[in-house]
Amino acid sequence: MSNKNEKLPKAAITSEPVYHWIAEGVFFLFSFLFLGMYNGELLYKLQSSSLFLGNSIFAQESINQSAGLLVYASRFLIQLLFHPLLGGALLAAGLVGIERMIYILFAPKGTFAFLSFIPSLLIMLVQTSVGYALYDNFESSSIVSIELGTALSLALTLLFLLIDKEHRLWGMVANLLIAVLLFFGIGIFALLPVFLFAIKTRPSNRKEFRIASVAGIALLLLLPFITDKYVYQEKYIMAMLSPISDAYFSNLYHLSLAVLLSILLIAVFKFKDTRFSNRIMVINVFMLALLCYGTYHYSFRDENYRTELTLQHQAENMEWESMLNTVRKVKKPTQGIAAYRYIALLNTNQMDDLFNFPCRYDTIKSPYKMLTIEVYYPDLYFYSSQLNQAMMWNMEFWVNSGRNFGLLKRFAMFSLVKGEMNSARKYINLMKQTMFYSKWAYEHEKYIGHQDLLFHDYPILKLVNAMQIKEDISFGISNLPNTYIKYPSMDAANLQRRLMMDLYSKQTDQFMLDIQYLSDTYREKGSMPVCMQEVLALYALNKGDMTINRFPVRKDVIERVKNFVAAVQPYANDLDTGAEAMKDYEDDYCYFLVFSKVFPKEKKDKEEEKK
Amino acid sequence: MKTKLISKWVVAGLILVLSACSTKVPTDFKNNGKEVKIWPDYTQTVIPPNIAPMNFAVNADGDKCVVSIQPEVGSPIVISTGADKDIRIPLKQWKEMLNANKGKTLKYDVYVSLNGQWSHYRPFTNMVAPDSIDPYLTYRLIEPSYMGSGELGLYQYNLETGEETTIFTNHRGHKDPSLRSQKCVNCHSTQPNHPENKLFYYRGPNGGLILTYNGKVQRINTKAGDMYAGTVYPAWHPSLPFIAFSSNVIKQQFMSYDPQKIEQFDLYSDLVLYDIKKNEITAICKTKDKQESTPCWSADGQYLYFASSDSMMEKTGDFKHLLYNIYRMKFNASNKTWGQRELVYDAVSTHHSACFPKMSVDGYLLFVRANYGVAHQTHKSADLYLLNTRTGACRNLAEVNSPTEADSYHDWSGNGRWIVVSSRRQDGNYARPYFAYFDRKGKAYKPFVIPREDPHHDDYLLKNYNVTEFAKAPIVTHQCDIQAVIDAPAKDATYGSPIDKNAIDASSGASTVK
């Protein structure tokens, strides 16, 4: 240890300021890696779940709410997360800036120097704990506004203290005036400096402390009341704490409050320890490492969630093979992952593989109490050529989950394929007002009124268009298998899709009816998907239905089905054990049919069954 | 030194101001003889003498633009712009110009400069009508959604100044997802001869009819007696304290391929009368084999017009068989009794469906006709039709209708000289209010879209203008007062008609308070 000290320039490392710079450098690196790289897909999704349009209506709508200026600025800045490395670097720089200002303002030193990192780490935890709240009407720009607001608060406190140092009392007066003026624009972050100022001036000027404290508390109570009643008509507590997420998103709400509280605590308890030694430095290094690990550990890191985010990004870029590579690594998928896999299989003409995948789906683990949200519906229906349903679901997410870039882009794309060119023009023109989606908008403008060109450049969209079923049916809120079933007739290509959906929803009787229409097709082809062969074999074995004779079914498939039927019997009353014991059959449709827990039936179907 | 610096700034400022005031029409230009394209299209139309500045954007290649508006009386307004070519007309000069030119013509000269060369387009004109338009337009702004409605609100627009103010929004529910069920506000309406009396609906928990009458705001549960649903489409009596309502059980279906993706229809609907002073609901039409909806009063309050269908969804099973005619019934206000129903317009015999009748003060009945159903806002075949009730002549109001898109909800101005219609003609999806002048001979003129300070406002707006209605006076009730009424207990309306014990029992999508 002493040798090491001798090798290094002592003044450089063991002096606290130098140590702190180095610690900040390491912290920046950690933040950048954790946010920009590890959570890159999350950052991308956060921006695509947000919206910023460069027009007056959008500005008015954004600003006309509690902390509206901060919300508007955050909606603008969150666009930068389109490039996660850039976004990660900026967020990391902001976090280091916050840490540095806390260090300057409250100087936690010696053994407690690591404390100045806590608010930044908590902010990072807010940013990485969003989880499935993303799919609800969560204002994703709040992950920027908490950082921007905190930085602004601390900068204002520094400014007011500087003014106060030069001109006694004027710092406080400026502080209170700015707090009142800015409260409607930046919310709670306009009031935080009042309290920080009061705490900071307490030892030197009791009078200032008393005035600032009383005024701060009065403003904290009064300004939200005015906002609530006369300006924005919002809930009192929401008006007080804006732009912090509503208590509905409880984990984020509490973490955000913890950020504010941690700053106040650091300010109140002056953690000053003038000593600094190698031992203290080691303690600090250890504590900082522990805190960073804690942030990583307590962030929302569910693997399936992360996979879903990756799949959504890949689906947006139409990277079907990459999607299939992504899902290959999944051990126990969610229904969402299975849906995106379906889309990828559909678009790569590999539907035969549909059931070669784990089918006992994992439940979603979320710190946030979420509803079942089928975020994949717009894509699922779109690539299944059900364009009206795709548009309907896109609109549902638009109005219920919040308007965002991802949905706007889908509106434009769906309208182009549907041939609704005036709508497509509107959406594309709006996209031109954005920072990064404008490129896509300008590239796709040429397709307005030129569907042939679109279909030439995007063969997959040509297929989507060609596979539309021109016959009109009316439907309620149906899942995809039930949508297919509602069509009285359809062409062979769509009928094959319907057969797969019959199998997916375990409607094998319906499958046996539907497949009659394709006997010639499969006989001519000389082959058919193994999953379909299995069902024909099952019906022949169990029900004596000899439809199988009209189709090209392989003997080895029949043998395997026989073996499966024999093997599954002991587990008839204990499917969970059976599923574990019969893993050899996991890639078979028979296994799926018996053991999968997928596609919960629609409520209406259940009611009908009861009747 | 300091004084010199200040004086320099003053001089520079003065130059700026003077140059702004003295925008000049180019003298060195070429007449290109072309028609200029402007957005919105405000060319060759008739405009109200009290309308807000009708700003527009010039769609032409160029880096500068000058527009000179030349009246018959008074001096011209000259506006110059840069590359955006957005023409924003100063309010004060515009007002003075319109006031001095009632019944006269305004000529617009447009000059565009490209690479230093000015081009002059063929001028277009507008006629300033002698008749004013009602000063306010109320509407709901709502996404063109299917199931959920998202963030929406009621707004009023001052047609004289171009200022939009909020009446009520559901933004609380948008910010706090736990309040999402409190989301629908709609059907705003004012009493024609007493514009201070108003109503709208608030749906969801604590929902009901929010009624402002004689300055008092209250929330009323209008589902009374054996009504199977709450009240939906309102029609204020022109002057008496009565409101006729339809009570509808509304359902909707989605279409898999049709560009008209959604169809909204009624399973059942009847008409009721709400007596404000007695807080009492009485039945007007209570029919099991017919549907009645979209009521409206004649200007004298003696007749109630409404749409009625002999077909019921439960019988036909297909909403395309729901066809409505327009009927009317005489009203005796002294004892609240009704005459026999009289057929006013027979749409069914030509396999069409007519609804949303609206009477003007001078006896013109305007309604919407489409191929079927009642939710004409989504029907591309929906067009305005005009019936002269004195002569019985009826015609498609082709001069106002769009050729391919829905033209549906409409209203007359108080003087019967202006029509507003919600039309989806711009993109087939987002409805915008269009205004048209209607002269004393029964002729309508080319419609123009609502003027906004930013000519691109409606291009950016991702919401529909819904239930656009004229108002003679603004709504002054503050949103927080309305919220207080919503948070307070509702008043239950009583039921003054005999209760049918075998009445239909159906769940309603309409406003049920309980």
mmCIF file of N, CA and C in Angstrom, chain A residues 53 55-57 61 65-66 136-137 228-230 232-235 238 242 246 248-249 371 386 388 391-393 395-396 398-400 402-403 418 420 422-423 426-427 430 433 468-477 487, chain B residues 143-151 166 171-180 183 252-261 319-320 405 425-430 432 454 456-463 478-480:
data_model
loop_
_atom_site.group_PDB
_atom_site.id
_atom_site.type_symbol
_atom_site.label_atom_id
_atom_site.label_comp_id
_atom_site.label_asym_id
_atom_site.label_seq_id
_atom_site.Cartn_x
_atom_site.Cartn_y
_atom_site.Cartn_z
ATOM 1 N N LEU A 53 -43.261 18.370 -31.166
ATOM 2 C CA LEU A 53 -43.499 18.912 -32.499
ATOM 3 C C LEU A 53 -43.175 20.404 -32.476
ATOM 4 N N ASN A 55 -44.341 23.162 -33.392
ATOM 5 C CA ASN A 55 -45.398 24.083 -33.806
ATOM 6 C C ASN A 55 -46.056 24.724 -32.587
ATOM 7 N N SER A 56 -46.817 25.777 -32.888
ATOM 8 C CA SER A 56 -47.360 26.591 -31.796
ATOM 9 C C SER A 56 -48.394 25.822 -30.962
ATOM 10 N N ILE A 57 -49.173 24.959 -31.583
ATOM 11 C CA ILE A 57 -50.192 24.225 -30.821
ATOM 12 C C ILE A 57 -49.522 23.314 -29.810
ATOM 13 N N GLU A 61 -49.912 23.497 -25.799
ATOM 14 C CA GLU A 61 -50.413 22.357 -25.036
ATOM 15 C C GLU A 61 -49.413 21.916 -23.982
ATOM 16 N N GLN A 65 -49.636 23.900 -18.490
ATOM 17 C CA GLN A 65 -49.855 22.962 -17.385
ATOM 18 C C GLN A 65 -48.829 23.276 -16.302
ATOM 19 N N SER A 66 -49.022 22.717 -15.130
ATOM 20 C CA SER A 66 -48.050 22.942 -14.057
ATOM 21 C C SER A 66 -46.669 22.513 -14.535
ATOM 22 N N ASP A 136 -48.215 2.852 -20.248
ATOM 23 C CA ASP A 136 -49.406 3.533 -19.756
ATOM 24 C C ASP A 136 -49.256 5.008 -20.134
ATOM 25 N N ASN A 137 -50.184 5.836 -19.715
ATOM 26 C CA ASN A 137 -50.004 7.230 -20.147
ATOM 27 C C ASN A 137 -49.039 7.959 -19.223
ATOM 28 N N ASP A 228 -53.985 25.177 -8.750
ATOM 29 C CA ASP A 228 -55.094 24.228 -8.715
ATOM 30 C C ASP A 228 -56.413 24.921 -9.041
ATOM 31 N N LYS A 229 -56.645 26.039 -8.415
ATOM 32 C CA LYS A 229 -57.965 26.676 -8.531
ATOM 33 C C LYS A 229 -58.111 27.570 -9.753
ATOM 34 N N TYR A 230 -57.081 28.327 -10.042
ATOM 35 C CA TYR A 230 -57.299 29.410 -11.001
ATOM 36 C C TYR A 230 -56.467 29.340 -12.282
ATOM 37 N N TYR A 232 -54.376 26.198 -13.753
ATOM 38 C CA TYR A 232 -54.421 24.974 -14.568
ATOM 39 C C TYR A 232 -55.463 23.966 -14.095
ATOM 40 N N GLN A 233 -56.160 24.251 -13.009
ATOM 41 C CA GLN A 233 -57.181 23.335 -12.474
ATOM 42 C C GLN A 233 -56.645 21.911 -12.357
ATOM 43 N N GLU A 234 -55.585 21.779 -11.614
ATOM 44 C CA GLU A 234 -55.025 20.445 -11.407
ATOM 45 C C GLU A 234 -55.138 20.073 -9.944
ATOM 46 N N LYS A 235 -54.921 18.807 -9.657
ATOM 47 C CA LYS A 235 -54.992 18.373 -8.265
ATOM 48 C C LYS A 235 -53.924 19.119 -7.462
ATOM 49 N N MET A 238 -50.636 17.476 -7.084
ATOM 50 C CA MET A 238 -49.961 17.385 -8.383
ATOM 51 C C MET A 238 -49.388 18.744 -8.774
ATOM 52 N N SER A 242 -45.408 19.009 -9.352
ATOM 53 C CA SER A 242 -45.095 18.949 -10.790
ATOM 54 C C SER A 242 -43.666 19.427 -11.023
ATOM 55 N N ASP A 246 -47.106 11.455 -11.320
ATOM 56 C CA ASP A 246 -48.206 11.324 -10.374
ATOM 57 C C ASP A 246 -47.987 10.114 -9.460
ATOM 58 N N TYR A 248 -49.729 7.791 -8.954
ATOM 59 C CA TYR A 248 -50.188 6.567 -9.614
ATOM 60 C C TYR A 248 -48.998 5.676 -9.996
ATOM 61 N N PHE A 249 -47.913 6.338 -10.465
ATOM 62 C CA PHE A 249 -46.687 5.604 -10.780
ATOM 63 C C PHE A 249 -45.839 5.596 -9.505
ATOM 64 N N LEU A 371 -51.895 -2.657 -16.143
ATOM 65 C CA LEU A 371 -52.989 -3.362 -16.788
ATOM 66 C C LEU A 371 -52.380 -4.264 -17.862
ATOM 67 N N GLN A 386 -54.668 -6.611 -41.433
ATOM 68 C CA GLN A 386 -55.938 -6.110 -40.882
ATOM 69 C C GLN A 386 -55.741 -4.619 -40.605
ATOM 70 N N ASN A 388 -57.559 -1.812 -40.798
ATOM 71 C CA ASN A 388 -58.486 -1.027 -39.974
ATOM 72 C C ASN A 388 -58.265 -1.303 -38.491
ATOM 73 N N MET A 391 -55.104 0.401 -37.364
ATOM 74 C CA MET A 391 -55.298 1.845 -37.158
ATOM 75 C C MET A 391 -56.091 2.098 -35.882
ATOM 76 N N MET A 392 -57.078 1.251 -35.663
ATOM 77 C CA MET A 392 -57.911 1.425 -34.472
ATOM 78 C C MET A 392 -57.066 1.269 -33.204
ATOM 79 N N TRP A 393 -56.238 0.228 -33.171
ATOM 80 C CA TRP A 393 -55.423 0.018 -31.972
ATOM 81 C C TRP A 393 -54.357 1.089 -31.823
ATOM 82 N N MET A 395 -54.713 4.125 -32.676
ATOM 83 C CA MET A 395 -55.421 5.282 -32.127
ATOM 84 C C MET A 395 -55.719 5.080 -30.638
ATOM 85 N N GLU A 396 -56.037 3.845 -30.263
ATOM 86 C CA GLU A 396 -56.315 3.590 -28.843
ATOM 87 C C GLU A 396 -55.090 3.908 -27.985
ATOM 88 N N TRP A 398 -52.704 5.854 -28.842
ATOM 89 C CA TRP A 398 -52.470 7.299 -29.028
ATOM 90 C C TRP A 398 -53.252 8.102 -27.989
ATOM 91 N N VAL A 399 -54.522 7.745 -27.797
ATOM 92 C CA VAL A 399 -55.347 8.534 -26.866
ATOM 93 C C VAL A 399 -55.211 8.059 -25.418
ATOM 94 N N ASN A 400 -54.924 6.788 -25.211
ATOM 95 C CA ASN A 400 -54.880 6.285 -23.836
ATOM 96 C C ASN A 400 -53.483 6.228 -23.247
ATOM 97 N N GLY A 402 -50.883 8.037 -24.464
ATOM 98 C CA GLY A 402 -50.166 9.279 -24.733
ATOM 99 C C GLY A 402 -49.630 9.289 -26.153
ATOM 100 N N ARG A 403 -49.692 10.472 -26.755
ATOM 101 C CA ARG A 403 -49.234 10.607 -28.131
ATOM 102 C C ARG A 403 -47.721 10.466 -28.178
ATOM 103 N N LYS A 418 -52.746 1.918 -46.590
ATOM 104 C CA LYS A 418 -54.207 1.887 -46.750
ATOM 105 C C LYS A 418 -54.649 2.759 -47.933
ATOM 106 N N GLU A 420 -54.760 6.057 -47.754
ATOM 107 C CA GLU A 420 -55.392 7.292 -47.267
ATOM 108 C C GLU A 420 -54.335 8.388 -47.294
ATOM 109 N N ASN A 422 -54.267 11.675 -47.903
ATOM 110 C CA ASN A 422 -54.379 12.975 -47.240
ATOM 111 C C ASN A 422 -54.029 12.871 -45.763
ATOM 112 N N SER A 423 -54.422 11.754 -45.145
ATOM 113 C CA SER A 423 -54.037 11.538 -43.753
ATOM 114 C C SER A 423 -52.532 11.328 -43.664
ATOM 115 N N LYS A 426 -50.705 14.533 -43.731
ATOM 116 C CA LYS A 426 -50.798 15.283 -42.471
ATOM 117 C C LYS A 426 -49.756 14.751 -41.470
ATOM 118 N N TYR A 427 -49.724 13.430 -41.327
ATOM 119 C CA TYR A 427 -48.805 12.852 -40.340
ATOM 120 C C TYR A 427 -47.344 13.075 -40.748
ATOM 121 N N LEU A 430 -46.266 16.539 -40.031
ATOM 122 C CA LEU A 430 -46.001 16.741 -38.605
ATOM 123 C C LEU A 430 -44.646 16.149 -38.229
ATOM 124 N N GLN A 433 -41.522 18.131 -38.448
ATOM 125 C CA GLN A 433 -41.209 19.131 -37.411
ATOM 126 C C GLN A 433 -40.391 18.544 -36.267
ATOM 127 N N GLN A 468 -54.653 -8.165 -47.773
ATOM 128 C CA GLN A 468 -55.893 -7.624 -47.178
ATOM 129 C C GLN A 468 -57.096 -8.425 -47.673
ATOM 130 N N ILE A 469 -58.014 -8.682 -46.767
ATOM 131 C CA ILE A 469 -59.237 -9.381 -47.168
ATOM 132 C C ILE A 469 -60.253 -8.309 -47.525
ATOM 133 N N LYS A 470 -60.601 -8.289 -48.786
ATOM 134 C CA LYS A 470 -61.424 -7.181 -49.282
ATOM 135 C C LYS A 470 -62.864 -7.246 -48.783
ATOM 136 N N GLU A 471 -63.263 -8.415 -48.338
ATOM 137 C CA GLU A 471 -64.634 -8.546 -47.837
ATOM 138 C C GLU A 471 -64.742 -7.810 -46.495
ATOM 139 N N ASP A 472 -65.819 -7.063 -46.329
ATOM 140 C CA ASP A 472 -65.961 -6.280 -45.099
ATOM 141 C C ASP A 472 -66.768 -7.033 -44.054
ATOM 142 N N ILE A 473 -66.202 -7.160 -42.882
ATOM 143 C CA ILE A 473 -66.972 -7.713 -41.769
ATOM 144 C C ILE A 473 -66.948 -6.702 -40.635
ATOM 145 N N SER A 474 -67.951 -6.759 -39.801
ATOM 146 C CA SER A 474 -67.912 -5.890 -38.624
ATOM 147 C C SER A 474 -67.468 -6.732 -37.446
ATOM 148 N N PHE A 475 -66.692 -6.132 -36.588
ATOM 149 C CA PHE A 475 -66.171 -6.882 -35.451
ATOM 150 C C PHE A 475 -66.203 -6.003 -34.208
ATOM 151 N N GLY A 476 -66.140 -6.654 -33.052
ATOM 152 C CA GLY A 476 -66.048 -5.900 -31.804
ATOM 153 C C GLY A 476 -64.587 -5.762 -31.455
ATOM 154 N N ILE A 477 -64.236 -6.088 -30.232
ATOM 155 C CA ILE A 477 -62.825 -6.070 -29.866
ATOM 156 C C ILE A 477 -62.378 -7.525 -29.845
ATOM 157 N N TYR A 487 -64.460 -14.219 -40.710
ATOM 158 C CA TYR A 487 -64.628 -14.144 -42.171
ATOM 159 C C TYR A 487 -65.306 -15.416 -42.680
ATOM 160 N N GLU B 143 -59.914 13.657 -30.303
ATOM 161 C CA GLU B 143 -59.199 12.856 -31.304
ATOM 162 C C GLU B 143 -60.221 12.055 -32.121
ATOM 163 N N PRO B 144 -59.925 11.776 -33.376
ATOM 164 C CA PRO B 144 -60.847 10.931 -34.154
ATOM 165 C C PRO B 144 -60.672 9.465 -33.758
ATOM 166 N N SER B 145 -61.016 9.181 -32.517
ATOM 167 C CA SER B 145 -60.706 7.866 -31.948
ATOM 168 C C SER B 145 -61.898 6.930 -32.085
ATOM 169 N N TYR B 146 -61.722 5.715 -31.625
ATOM 170 C CA TYR B 146 -62.747 4.680 -31.797
ATOM 171 C C TYR B 146 -63.372 4.264 -30.473
ATOM 172 N N MET B 147 -62.526 3.957 -29.501
ATOM 173 C CA MET B 147 -63.055 3.533 -28.194
ATOM 174 C C MET B 147 -62.721 4.576 -27.132
ATOM 175 N N GLY B 148 -61.451 4.655 -26.762
ATOM 176 C CA GLY B 148 -61.048 5.655 -25.771
ATOM 177 C C GLY B 148 -61.115 7.038 -26.380
ATOM 178 N N SER B 149 -61.259 8.038 -25.517
ATOM 179 C CA SER B 149 -61.373 9.396 -26.055
ATOM 180 C C SER B 149 -60.178 10.271 -25.710
ATOM 181 N N GLY B 150 -59.362 9.849 -24.740
ATOM 182 C CA GLY B 150 -58.166 10.626 -24.417
ATOM 183 C C GLY B 150 -58.474 11.991 -23.839
ATOM 184 N N GLU B 151 -57.544 12.900 -24.050
ATOM 185 C CA GLU B 151 -57.702 14.246 -23.506
ATOM 186 C C GLU B 151 -58.584 15.063 -24.446
ATOM 187 N N THR B 166 -60.881 28.152 -23.086
ATOM 188 C CA THR B 166 -61.328 26.838 -22.639
ATOM 189 C C THR B 166 -62.587 26.975 -21.801
ATOM 190 N N HIS B 171 -58.437 17.273 -18.547
ATOM 191 C CA HIS B 171 -56.993 17.048 -18.482
ATOM 192 C C HIS B 171 -56.531 16.428 -17.171
ATOM 193 N N ARG B 172 -57.332 16.544 -16.115
ATOM 194 C CA ARG B 172 -56.937 15.919 -14.849
ATOM 195 C C ARG B 172 -56.776 14.408 -15.032
ATOM 196 N N GLY B 173 -57.753 13.834 -15.757
ATOM 197 C CA GLY B 173 -57.733 12.398 -15.994
ATOM 198 C C GLY B 173 -56.549 11.993 -16.847
ATOM 199 N N HIS B 174 -56.094 12.908 -17.683
ATOM 200 C CA HIS B 174 -54.967 12.570 -18.546
ATOM 201 C C HIS B 174 -53.677 12.518 -17.736
ATOM 202 N N LYS B 175 -53.548 13.424 -16.784
ATOM 203 C CA LYS B 175 -52.303 13.457 -16.021
ATOM 204 C C LYS B 175 -52.270 12.388 -14.949
ATOM 205 N N ASP B 176 -53.420 12.106 -14.372
ATOM 206 C CA ASP B 176 -53.468 11.112 -13.320
ATOM 207 C C ASP B 176 -54.263 9.908 -13.846
ATOM 208 N N PRO B 177 -53.576 8.829 -14.220
ATOM 209 C CA PRO B 177 -54.285 7.706 -14.841
ATOM 210 C C PRO B 177 -55.403 7.136 -13.974
ATOM 211 N N SER B 178 -55.331 7.340 -12.657
ATOM 212 C CA SER B 178 -56.405 6.802 -11.824
ATOM 213 C C SER B 178 -57.722 7.555 -12.062
ATOM 214 N N LEU B 179 -57.639 8.708 -12.703
ATOM 215 C CA LEU B 179 -58.855 9.488 -12.997
ATOM 216 C C LEU B 179 -59.297 9.314 -14.449
ATOM 217 N N ARG B 180 -58.743 8.316 -15.119
ATOM 218 C CA ARG B 180 -59.015 8.192 -16.545
ATOM 219 C C ARG B 180 -60.485 7.983 -16.876
ATOM 220 N N LYS B 183 -63.650 11.051 -18.267
ATOM 221 C CA LYS B 183 -62.966 11.526 -19.447
ATOM 222 C C LYS B 183 -63.822 12.192 -20.513
ATOM 223 N N GLN B 252 -71.498 0.589 -30.971
ATOM 224 C CA GLN B 252 -70.685 0.814 -32.152
ATOM 225 C C GLN B 252 -70.053 -0.481 -32.650
ATOM 226 N N GLN B 253 -69.781 -0.495 -33.938
ATOM 227 C CA GLN B 253 -69.108 -1.637 -34.554
ATOM 228 C C GLN B 253 -67.951 -1.116 -35.386
ATOM 229 N N PHE B 254 -66.945 -1.970 -35.551
ATOM 230 C CA PHE B 254 -65.789 -1.594 -36.360
ATOM 231 C C PHE B 254 -65.809 -2.407 -37.644
ATOM 232 N N MET B 255 -65.414 -1.780 -38.711
ATOM 233 C CA MET B 255 -65.417 -2.457 -40.001
ATOM 234 C C MET B 255 -63.998 -2.891 -40.349
ATOM 235 N N SER B 256 -63.888 -4.050 -40.994
ATOM 236 C CA SER B 256 -62.549 -4.600 -41.223
ATOM 237 C C SER B 256 -61.856 -3.997 -42.443
ATOM 238 N N TYR B 257 -62.602 -3.503 -43.396
ATOM 239 C CA TYR B 257 -61.958 -3.055 -44.638
ATOM 240 C C TYR B 257 -62.423 -1.669 -45.089
ATOM 241 N N ASP B 258 -63.665 -1.373 -44.815
ATOM 242 C CA ASP B 258 -64.263 -0.105 -45.247
ATOM 243 C C ASP B 258 -63.428 1.083 -44.754
ATOM 244 N N PRO B 259 -63.221 2.100 -45.584
ATOM 245 C CA PRO B 259 -62.530 3.295 -45.082
ATOM 246 C C PRO B 259 -63.308 3.985 -43.955
ATOM 247 N N GLN B 260 -64.621 3.750 -43.913
ATOM 248 C CA GLN B 260 -65.399 4.217 -42.750
ATOM 249 C C GLN B 260 -65.243 3.138 -41.679
ATOM 250 N N LYS B 261 -64.269 3.351 -40.823
ATOM 251 C CA LYS B 261 -63.831 2.236 -39.973
ATOM 252 C C LYS B 261 -64.778 1.941 -38.825
ATOM 253 N N PHE B 319 -76.761 -2.453 -39.378
ATOM 254 C CA PHE B 319 -76.943 -1.003 -39.202
ATOM 255 C C PHE B 319 -77.221 -0.306 -40.542
ATOM 256 N N LYS B 320 -76.899 -0.973 -41.632
ATOM 257 C CA LYS B 320 -77.166 -0.331 -42.926
ATOM 258 C C LYS B 320 -78.664 -0.293 -43.232
ATOM 259 N N GLU B 405 -66.176 13.697 -48.996
ATOM 260 C CA GLU B 405 -66.018 13.447 -47.562
ATOM 261 C C GLU B 405 -67.251 13.877 -46.772
ATOM 262 N N ARG B 425 -63.446 17.299 -45.163
ATOM 263 C CA ARG B 425 -62.992 17.396 -46.545
ATOM 264 C C ARG B 425 -61.488 17.546 -46.676
ATOM 265 N N GLN B 426 -60.803 17.985 -45.610
ATOM 266 C CA GLN B 426 -59.365 18.225 -45.774
ATOM 267 C C GLN B 426 -58.570 16.941 -45.916
ATOM 268 N N ASP B 427 -58.877 15.963 -45.073
ATOM 269 C CA ASP B 427 -58.097 14.729 -45.134
ATOM 270 C C ASP B 427 -58.930 13.476 -44.900
ATOM 271 N N GLY B 428 -60.231 13.637 -44.773
ATOM 272 C CA GLY B 428 -61.099 12.479 -44.585
ATOM 273 C C GLY B 428 -61.153 11.972 -43.167
ATOM 274 N N ASN B 429 -60.415 12.603 -42.283
ATOM 275 C CA ASN B 429 -60.286 12.069 -40.931
ATOM 276 C C ASN B 429 -60.568 13.114 -39.852
ATOM 277 N N TYR B 430 -60.026 14.305 -40.047
ATOM 278 C CA TYR B 430 -60.144 15.362 -39.038
ATOM 279 C C TYR B 430 -61.191 16.393 -39.494
ATOM 280 N N ARG B 432 -63.261 19.809 -39.611
ATOM 281 C CA ARG B 432 -62.962 21.230 -39.421
ATOM 282 C C ARG B 432 -64.237 22.027 -39.668
ATOM 283 N N ASP B 454 -52.591 31.536 -36.860
ATOM 284 C CA ASP B 454 -51.593 30.803 -37.639
ATOM 285 C C ASP B 454 -52.335 30.045 -38.746
ATOM 286 N N HIS B 456 -51.585 27.690 -40.441
ATOM 287 C CA HIS B 456 -51.358 26.237 -40.428
ATOM 288 C C HIS B 456 -51.906 25.583 -39.161
ATOM 289 N N HIS B 457 -52.601 26.359 -38.349
ATOM 290 C CA HIS B 457 -53.068 25.850 -37.051
ATOM 291 C C HIS B 457 -53.767 24.501 -37.185
ATOM 292 N N ASP B 458 -54.707 24.427 -38.093
ATOM 293 C CA ASP B 458 -55.489 23.194 -38.195
ATOM 294 C C ASP B 458 -54.720 22.052 -38.863
ATOM 295 N N ASP B 459 -53.649 22.392 -39.562
ATOM 296 C CA ASP B 459 -52.793 21.320 -40.099
ATOM 297 C C ASP B 459 -52.066 20.626 -38.943
ATOM 298 N N TYR B 460 -51.751 21.406 -37.937
ATOM 299 C CA TYR B 460 -51.017 20.854 -36.792
ATOM 300 C C TYR B 460 -51.955 20.190 -35.783
ATOM 301 N N LEU B 461 -53.198 20.602 -35.818
ATOM 302 C CA LEU B 461 -54.142 20.143 -34.793
ATOM 303 C C LEU B 461 -54.516 18.681 -35.037
ATOM 304 N N LEU B 462 -54.326 17.862 -34.025
ATOM 305 C CA LEU B 462 -54.602 16.429 -34.168
ATOM 306 C C LEU B 462 -55.934 16.069 -33.529
ATOM 307 N N LYS B 463 -56.851 17.005 -33.571
ATOM 308 C CA LYS B 463 -58.165 16.745 -32.989
ATOM 309 C C LYS B 463 -59.263 17.184 -33.953
ATOM 310 N N HIS B 478 -66.251 29.878 -14.764
ATOM 311 C CA HIS B 478 -64.867 29.444 -14.697
ATOM 312 C C HIS B 478 -64.810 27.927 -14.534
ATOM 313 N N GLN B 479 -63.765 27.349 -15.093
ATOM 314 C CA GLN B 479 -63.633 25.899 -15.034
ATOM 315 C C GLN B 479 -63.632 25.375 -13.590
ATOM 316 N N CYS B 480 -63.065 26.158 -12.687
ATOM 317 C CA CYS B 480 -63.012 25.673 -11.297
ATOM 318 C C CYS B 480 -64.414 25.638 -10.676
#
